[in-house]
PDB file of C-alpha atoms and ligand atoms in Angstrom:
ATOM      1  CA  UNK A   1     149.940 144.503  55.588  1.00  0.00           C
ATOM      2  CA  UNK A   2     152.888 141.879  54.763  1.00  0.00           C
ATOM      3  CA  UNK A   3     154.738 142.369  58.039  1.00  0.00           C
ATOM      4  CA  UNK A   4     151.057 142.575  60.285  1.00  0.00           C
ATOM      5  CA  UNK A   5     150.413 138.756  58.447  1.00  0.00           C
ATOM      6  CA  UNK A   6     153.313 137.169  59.031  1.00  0.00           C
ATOM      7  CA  UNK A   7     153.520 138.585  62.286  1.00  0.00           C
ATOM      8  CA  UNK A   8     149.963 136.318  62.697  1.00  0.00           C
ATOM      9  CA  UNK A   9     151.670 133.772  60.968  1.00  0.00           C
ATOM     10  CA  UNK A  10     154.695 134.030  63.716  1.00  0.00           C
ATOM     11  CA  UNK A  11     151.649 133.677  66.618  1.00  0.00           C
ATOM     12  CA  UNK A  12     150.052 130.812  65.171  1.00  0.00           C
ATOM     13  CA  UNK A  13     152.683 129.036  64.755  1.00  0.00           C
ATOM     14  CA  UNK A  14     153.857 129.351  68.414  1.00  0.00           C
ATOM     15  CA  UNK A  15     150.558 128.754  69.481  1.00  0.00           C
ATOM     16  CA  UNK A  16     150.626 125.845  67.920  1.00  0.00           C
ATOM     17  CA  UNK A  17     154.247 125.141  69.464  1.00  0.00           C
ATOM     18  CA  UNK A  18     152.634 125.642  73.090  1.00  0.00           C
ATOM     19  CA  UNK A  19     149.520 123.216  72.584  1.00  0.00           C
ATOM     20  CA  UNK A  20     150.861 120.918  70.502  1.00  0.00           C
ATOM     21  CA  UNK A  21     149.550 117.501  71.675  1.00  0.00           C
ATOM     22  CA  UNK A  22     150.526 114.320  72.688  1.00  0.00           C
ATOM     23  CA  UNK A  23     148.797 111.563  72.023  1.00  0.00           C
ATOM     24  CA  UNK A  24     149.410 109.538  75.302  1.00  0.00           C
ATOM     25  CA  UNK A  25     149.908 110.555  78.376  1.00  0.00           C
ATOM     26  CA  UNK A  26     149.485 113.640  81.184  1.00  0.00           C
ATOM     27  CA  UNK A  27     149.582 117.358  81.220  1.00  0.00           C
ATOM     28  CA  UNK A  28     149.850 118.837  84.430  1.00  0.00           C
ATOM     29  CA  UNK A  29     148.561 122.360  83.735  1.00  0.00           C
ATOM     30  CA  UNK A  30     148.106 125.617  85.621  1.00  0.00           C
ATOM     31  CA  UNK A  31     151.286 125.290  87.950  1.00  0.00           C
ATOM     32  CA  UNK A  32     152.452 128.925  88.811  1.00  0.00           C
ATOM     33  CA  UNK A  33     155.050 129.475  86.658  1.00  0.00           C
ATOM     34  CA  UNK A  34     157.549 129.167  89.269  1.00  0.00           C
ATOM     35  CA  UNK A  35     156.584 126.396  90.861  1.00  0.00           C
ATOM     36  CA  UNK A  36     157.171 124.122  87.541  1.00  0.00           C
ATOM     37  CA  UNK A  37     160.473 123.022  88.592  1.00  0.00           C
ATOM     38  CA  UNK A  38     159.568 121.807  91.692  1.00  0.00           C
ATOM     39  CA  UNK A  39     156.716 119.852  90.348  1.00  0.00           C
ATOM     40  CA  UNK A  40     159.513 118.306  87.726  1.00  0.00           C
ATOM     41  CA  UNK A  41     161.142 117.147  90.986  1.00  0.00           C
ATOM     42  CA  UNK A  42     157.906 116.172  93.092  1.00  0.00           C
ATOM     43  CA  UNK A  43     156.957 113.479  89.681  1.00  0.00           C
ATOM     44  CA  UNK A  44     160.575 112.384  89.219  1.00  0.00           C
ATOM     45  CA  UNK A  45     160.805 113.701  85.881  1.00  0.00           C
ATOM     46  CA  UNK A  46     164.700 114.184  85.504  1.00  0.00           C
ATOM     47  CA  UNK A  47     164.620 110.145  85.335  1.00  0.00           C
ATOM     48  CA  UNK A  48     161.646 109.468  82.696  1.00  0.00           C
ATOM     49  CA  UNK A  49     163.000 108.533  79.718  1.00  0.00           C
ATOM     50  CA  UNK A  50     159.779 109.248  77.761  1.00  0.00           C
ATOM     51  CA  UNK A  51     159.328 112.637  75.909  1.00  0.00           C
ATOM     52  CA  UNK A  52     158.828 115.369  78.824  1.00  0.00           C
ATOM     53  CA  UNK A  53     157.574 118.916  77.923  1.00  0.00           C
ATOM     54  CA  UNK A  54     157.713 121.869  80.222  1.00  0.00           C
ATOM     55  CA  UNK A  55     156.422 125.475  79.648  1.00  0.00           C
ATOM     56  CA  UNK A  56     157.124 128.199  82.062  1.00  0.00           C
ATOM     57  CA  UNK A  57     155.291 131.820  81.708  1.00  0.00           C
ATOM     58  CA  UNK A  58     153.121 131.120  78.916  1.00  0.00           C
ATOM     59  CA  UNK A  59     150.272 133.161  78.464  1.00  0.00           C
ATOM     60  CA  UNK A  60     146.769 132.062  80.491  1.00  0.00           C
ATOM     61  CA  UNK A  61     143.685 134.254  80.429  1.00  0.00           C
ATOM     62  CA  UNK A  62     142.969 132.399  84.271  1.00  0.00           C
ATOM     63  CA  UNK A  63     145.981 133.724  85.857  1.00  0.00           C
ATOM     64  CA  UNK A  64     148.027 135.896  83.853  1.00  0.00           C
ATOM     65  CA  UNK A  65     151.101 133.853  83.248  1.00  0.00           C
ATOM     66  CA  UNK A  66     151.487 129.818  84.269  1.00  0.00           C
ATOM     67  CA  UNK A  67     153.719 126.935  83.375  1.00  0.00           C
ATOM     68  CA  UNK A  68     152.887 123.403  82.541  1.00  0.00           C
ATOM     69  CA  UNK A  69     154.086 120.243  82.047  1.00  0.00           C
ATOM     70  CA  UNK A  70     153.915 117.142  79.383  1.00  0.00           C
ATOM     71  CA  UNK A  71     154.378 113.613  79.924  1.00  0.00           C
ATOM     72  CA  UNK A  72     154.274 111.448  76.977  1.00  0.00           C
ATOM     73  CA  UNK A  73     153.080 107.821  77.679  1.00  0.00           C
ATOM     74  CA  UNK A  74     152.876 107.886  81.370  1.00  0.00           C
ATOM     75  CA  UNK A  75     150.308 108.419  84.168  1.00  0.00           C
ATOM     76  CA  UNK A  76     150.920 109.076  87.742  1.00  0.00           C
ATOM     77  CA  UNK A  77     149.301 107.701  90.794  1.00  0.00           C
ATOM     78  CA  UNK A  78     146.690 109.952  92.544  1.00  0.00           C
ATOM     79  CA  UNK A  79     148.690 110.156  95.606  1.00  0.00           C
ATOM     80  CA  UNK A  80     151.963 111.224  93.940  1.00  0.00           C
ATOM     81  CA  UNK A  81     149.595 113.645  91.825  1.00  0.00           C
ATOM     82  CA  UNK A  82     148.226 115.156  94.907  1.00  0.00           C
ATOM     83  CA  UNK A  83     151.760 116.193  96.299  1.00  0.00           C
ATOM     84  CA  UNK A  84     151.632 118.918  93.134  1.00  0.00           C
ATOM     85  CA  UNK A  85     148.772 120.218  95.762  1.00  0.00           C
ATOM     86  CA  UNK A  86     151.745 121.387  98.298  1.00  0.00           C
ATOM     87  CA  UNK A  87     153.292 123.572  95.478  1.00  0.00           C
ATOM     88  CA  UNK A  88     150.722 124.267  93.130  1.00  0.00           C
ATOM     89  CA  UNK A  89     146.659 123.957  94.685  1.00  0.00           C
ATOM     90  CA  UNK A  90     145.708 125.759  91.336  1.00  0.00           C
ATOM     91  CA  UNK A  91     147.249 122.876  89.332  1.00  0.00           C
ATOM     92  CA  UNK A  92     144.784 120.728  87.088  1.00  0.00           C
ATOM     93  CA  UNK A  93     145.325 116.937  85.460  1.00  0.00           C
ATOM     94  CA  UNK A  94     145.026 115.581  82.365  1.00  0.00           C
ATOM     95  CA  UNK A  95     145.070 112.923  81.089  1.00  0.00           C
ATOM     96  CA  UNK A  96     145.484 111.762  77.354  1.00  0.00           C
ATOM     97  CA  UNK A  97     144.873 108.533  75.904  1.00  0.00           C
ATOM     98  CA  UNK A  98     144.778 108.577  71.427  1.00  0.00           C
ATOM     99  CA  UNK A  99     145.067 112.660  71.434  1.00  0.00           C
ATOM    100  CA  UNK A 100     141.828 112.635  73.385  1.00  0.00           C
ATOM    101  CA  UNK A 101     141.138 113.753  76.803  1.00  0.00           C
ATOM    102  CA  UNK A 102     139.562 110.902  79.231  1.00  0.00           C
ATOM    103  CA  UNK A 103     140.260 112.320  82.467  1.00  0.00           C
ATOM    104  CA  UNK A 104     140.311 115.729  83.971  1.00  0.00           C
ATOM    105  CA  UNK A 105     141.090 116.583  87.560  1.00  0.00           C
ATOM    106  CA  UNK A 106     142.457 119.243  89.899  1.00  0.00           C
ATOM    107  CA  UNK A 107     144.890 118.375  93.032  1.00  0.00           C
ATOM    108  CA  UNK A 108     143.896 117.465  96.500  1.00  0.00           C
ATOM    109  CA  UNK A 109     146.079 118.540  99.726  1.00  0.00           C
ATOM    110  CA  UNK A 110     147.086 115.075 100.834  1.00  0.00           C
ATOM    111  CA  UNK A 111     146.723 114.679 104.965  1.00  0.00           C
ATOM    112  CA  UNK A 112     150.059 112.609 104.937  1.00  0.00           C
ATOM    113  CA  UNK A 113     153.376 113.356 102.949  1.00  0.00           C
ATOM    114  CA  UNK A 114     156.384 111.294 102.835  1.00  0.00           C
ATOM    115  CA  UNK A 115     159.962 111.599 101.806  1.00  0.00           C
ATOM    116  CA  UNK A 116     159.546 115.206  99.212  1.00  0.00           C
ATOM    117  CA  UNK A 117     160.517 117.876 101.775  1.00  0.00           C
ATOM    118  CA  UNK A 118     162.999 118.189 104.456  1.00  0.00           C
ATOM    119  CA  UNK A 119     162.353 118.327 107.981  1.00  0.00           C
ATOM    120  CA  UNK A 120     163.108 122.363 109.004  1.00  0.00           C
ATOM    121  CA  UNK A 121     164.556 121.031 112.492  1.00  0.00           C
ATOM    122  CA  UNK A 122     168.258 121.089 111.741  1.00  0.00           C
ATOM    123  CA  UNK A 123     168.016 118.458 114.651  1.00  0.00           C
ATOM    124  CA  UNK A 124     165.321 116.180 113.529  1.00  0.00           C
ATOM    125  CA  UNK A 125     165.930 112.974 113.481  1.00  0.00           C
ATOM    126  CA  UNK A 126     165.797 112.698 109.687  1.00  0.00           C
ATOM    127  CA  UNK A 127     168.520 115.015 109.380  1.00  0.00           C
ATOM    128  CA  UNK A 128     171.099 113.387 110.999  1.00  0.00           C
ATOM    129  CA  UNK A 129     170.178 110.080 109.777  1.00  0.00           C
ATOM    130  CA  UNK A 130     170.166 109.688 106.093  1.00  0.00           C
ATOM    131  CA  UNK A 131     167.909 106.548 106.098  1.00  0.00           C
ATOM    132  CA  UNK A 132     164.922 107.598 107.920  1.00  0.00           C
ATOM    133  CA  UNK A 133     162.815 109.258 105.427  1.00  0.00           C
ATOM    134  CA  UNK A 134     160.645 112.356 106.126  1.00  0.00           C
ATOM    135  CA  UNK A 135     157.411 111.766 107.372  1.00  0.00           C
ATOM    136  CA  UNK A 136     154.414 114.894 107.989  1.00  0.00           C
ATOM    137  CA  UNK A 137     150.914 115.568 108.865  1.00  0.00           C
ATOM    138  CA  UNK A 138     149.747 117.953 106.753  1.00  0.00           C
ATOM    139  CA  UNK A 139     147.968 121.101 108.008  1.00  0.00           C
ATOM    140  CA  UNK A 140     146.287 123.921 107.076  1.00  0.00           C
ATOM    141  CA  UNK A 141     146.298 127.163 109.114  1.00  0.00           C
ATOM    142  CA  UNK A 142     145.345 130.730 107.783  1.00  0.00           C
ATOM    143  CA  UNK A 143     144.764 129.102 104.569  1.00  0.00           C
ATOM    144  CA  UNK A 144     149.146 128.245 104.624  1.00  0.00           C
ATOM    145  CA  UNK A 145     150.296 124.873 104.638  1.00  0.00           C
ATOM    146  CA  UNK A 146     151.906 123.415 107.240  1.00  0.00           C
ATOM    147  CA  UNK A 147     153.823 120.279 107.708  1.00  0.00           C
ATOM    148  CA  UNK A 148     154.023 118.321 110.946  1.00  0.00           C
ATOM    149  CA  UNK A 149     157.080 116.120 111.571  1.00  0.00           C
ATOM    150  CA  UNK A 150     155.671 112.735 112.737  1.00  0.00           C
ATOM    151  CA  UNK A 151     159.129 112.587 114.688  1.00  0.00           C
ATOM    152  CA  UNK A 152     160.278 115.919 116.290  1.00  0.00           C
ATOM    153  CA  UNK A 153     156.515 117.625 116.338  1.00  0.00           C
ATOM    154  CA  UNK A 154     158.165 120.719 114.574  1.00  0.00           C
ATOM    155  CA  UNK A 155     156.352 122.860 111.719  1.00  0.00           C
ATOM    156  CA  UNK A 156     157.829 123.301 108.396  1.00  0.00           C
ATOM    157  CA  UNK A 157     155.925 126.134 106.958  1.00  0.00           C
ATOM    158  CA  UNK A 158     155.281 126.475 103.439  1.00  0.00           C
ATOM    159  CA  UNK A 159     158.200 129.193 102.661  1.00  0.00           C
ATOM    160  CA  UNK A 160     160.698 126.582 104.116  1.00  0.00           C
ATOM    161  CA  UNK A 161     160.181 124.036 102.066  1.00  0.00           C
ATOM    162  CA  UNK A 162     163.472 122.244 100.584  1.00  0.00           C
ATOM    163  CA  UNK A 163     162.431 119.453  98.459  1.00  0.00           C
ATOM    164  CA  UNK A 164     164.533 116.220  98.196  1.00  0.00           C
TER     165      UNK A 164
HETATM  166 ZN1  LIG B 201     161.444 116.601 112.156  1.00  0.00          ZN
END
């Protein structure tokens, strides 16, 4: 009896660990758990200087196991928001202003991306030069995404993607 209640006591508390709250700012939730990094990367996160949180393979009744992301006092533009979409289409926002939630949204594949992955052409253009940034049209075939290099025409699929 002892060990099964602190054993509950042991669950809450980690519960309570993985929701606690923030009272300003975003929560990127529902990334696939290992996708999280590359979402750190997509939002710029190693630079913030404001209290980041990041879960990976915590529990989710939706999809088995998922990661997350905190972001005290900051919110993100809805275009850099919808480059989570390349990585992580499941991936829902939320926003938090006074512990409360005001705004709840999922991602949206953006038709243009700029400058977050590499061109797969070893000869692109924006390989060999290191100040012409990447530039794509994004596509969608057989439910994959693609990426269209506005300057060499080549596809980068999605399992080539190498972020910058
Ligand atoms: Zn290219």
């Amino acid at each position: 009896m002892i060990f099964s209640n602190l054993y509950i006591i042991a669950m809450e508390k980690r519960k309570e660990l993985i929701v606690s709250a923030i009272e300003n700012g975003t929560v990127i939730d529902h990334i696939p758990a290992d996708k999280v990094f590359q979402v750190v990367k997509i939002l710029g996160l190693e630079t913030v200087s404001t209290p980041v949180y990041v879960g990976i393979n915590v529990e989710s009744k939706k999809y088995g196991t998922k990661g997350f992301i905190k972001v005290a006092d900051k919110y993100f533009d809805p275009e850099v928001l919808n480059k989570i979409a390349l990585v992580a289409p499941t991936a829902s926002i939320i926003e938090i202003k006074g512990y409360e939630v005001v705004r709840k949204q999922t991602v949206e594949i953006p038709e243009r991306i700029e400058k977050i992955v590499k061109c797969f052409n070893p000869n692109c253009v924006t390989n060999k030069e290191h100040d012409i940034p990447t530039k794509f049209r994004v596509k969608k075939v057989d439910g994959k995404i693609r990426l269209v290099c506005h300057y060499c025409e080549k596809y980068t699929s999605e399992e080539n993607f190498e972020f910058l």
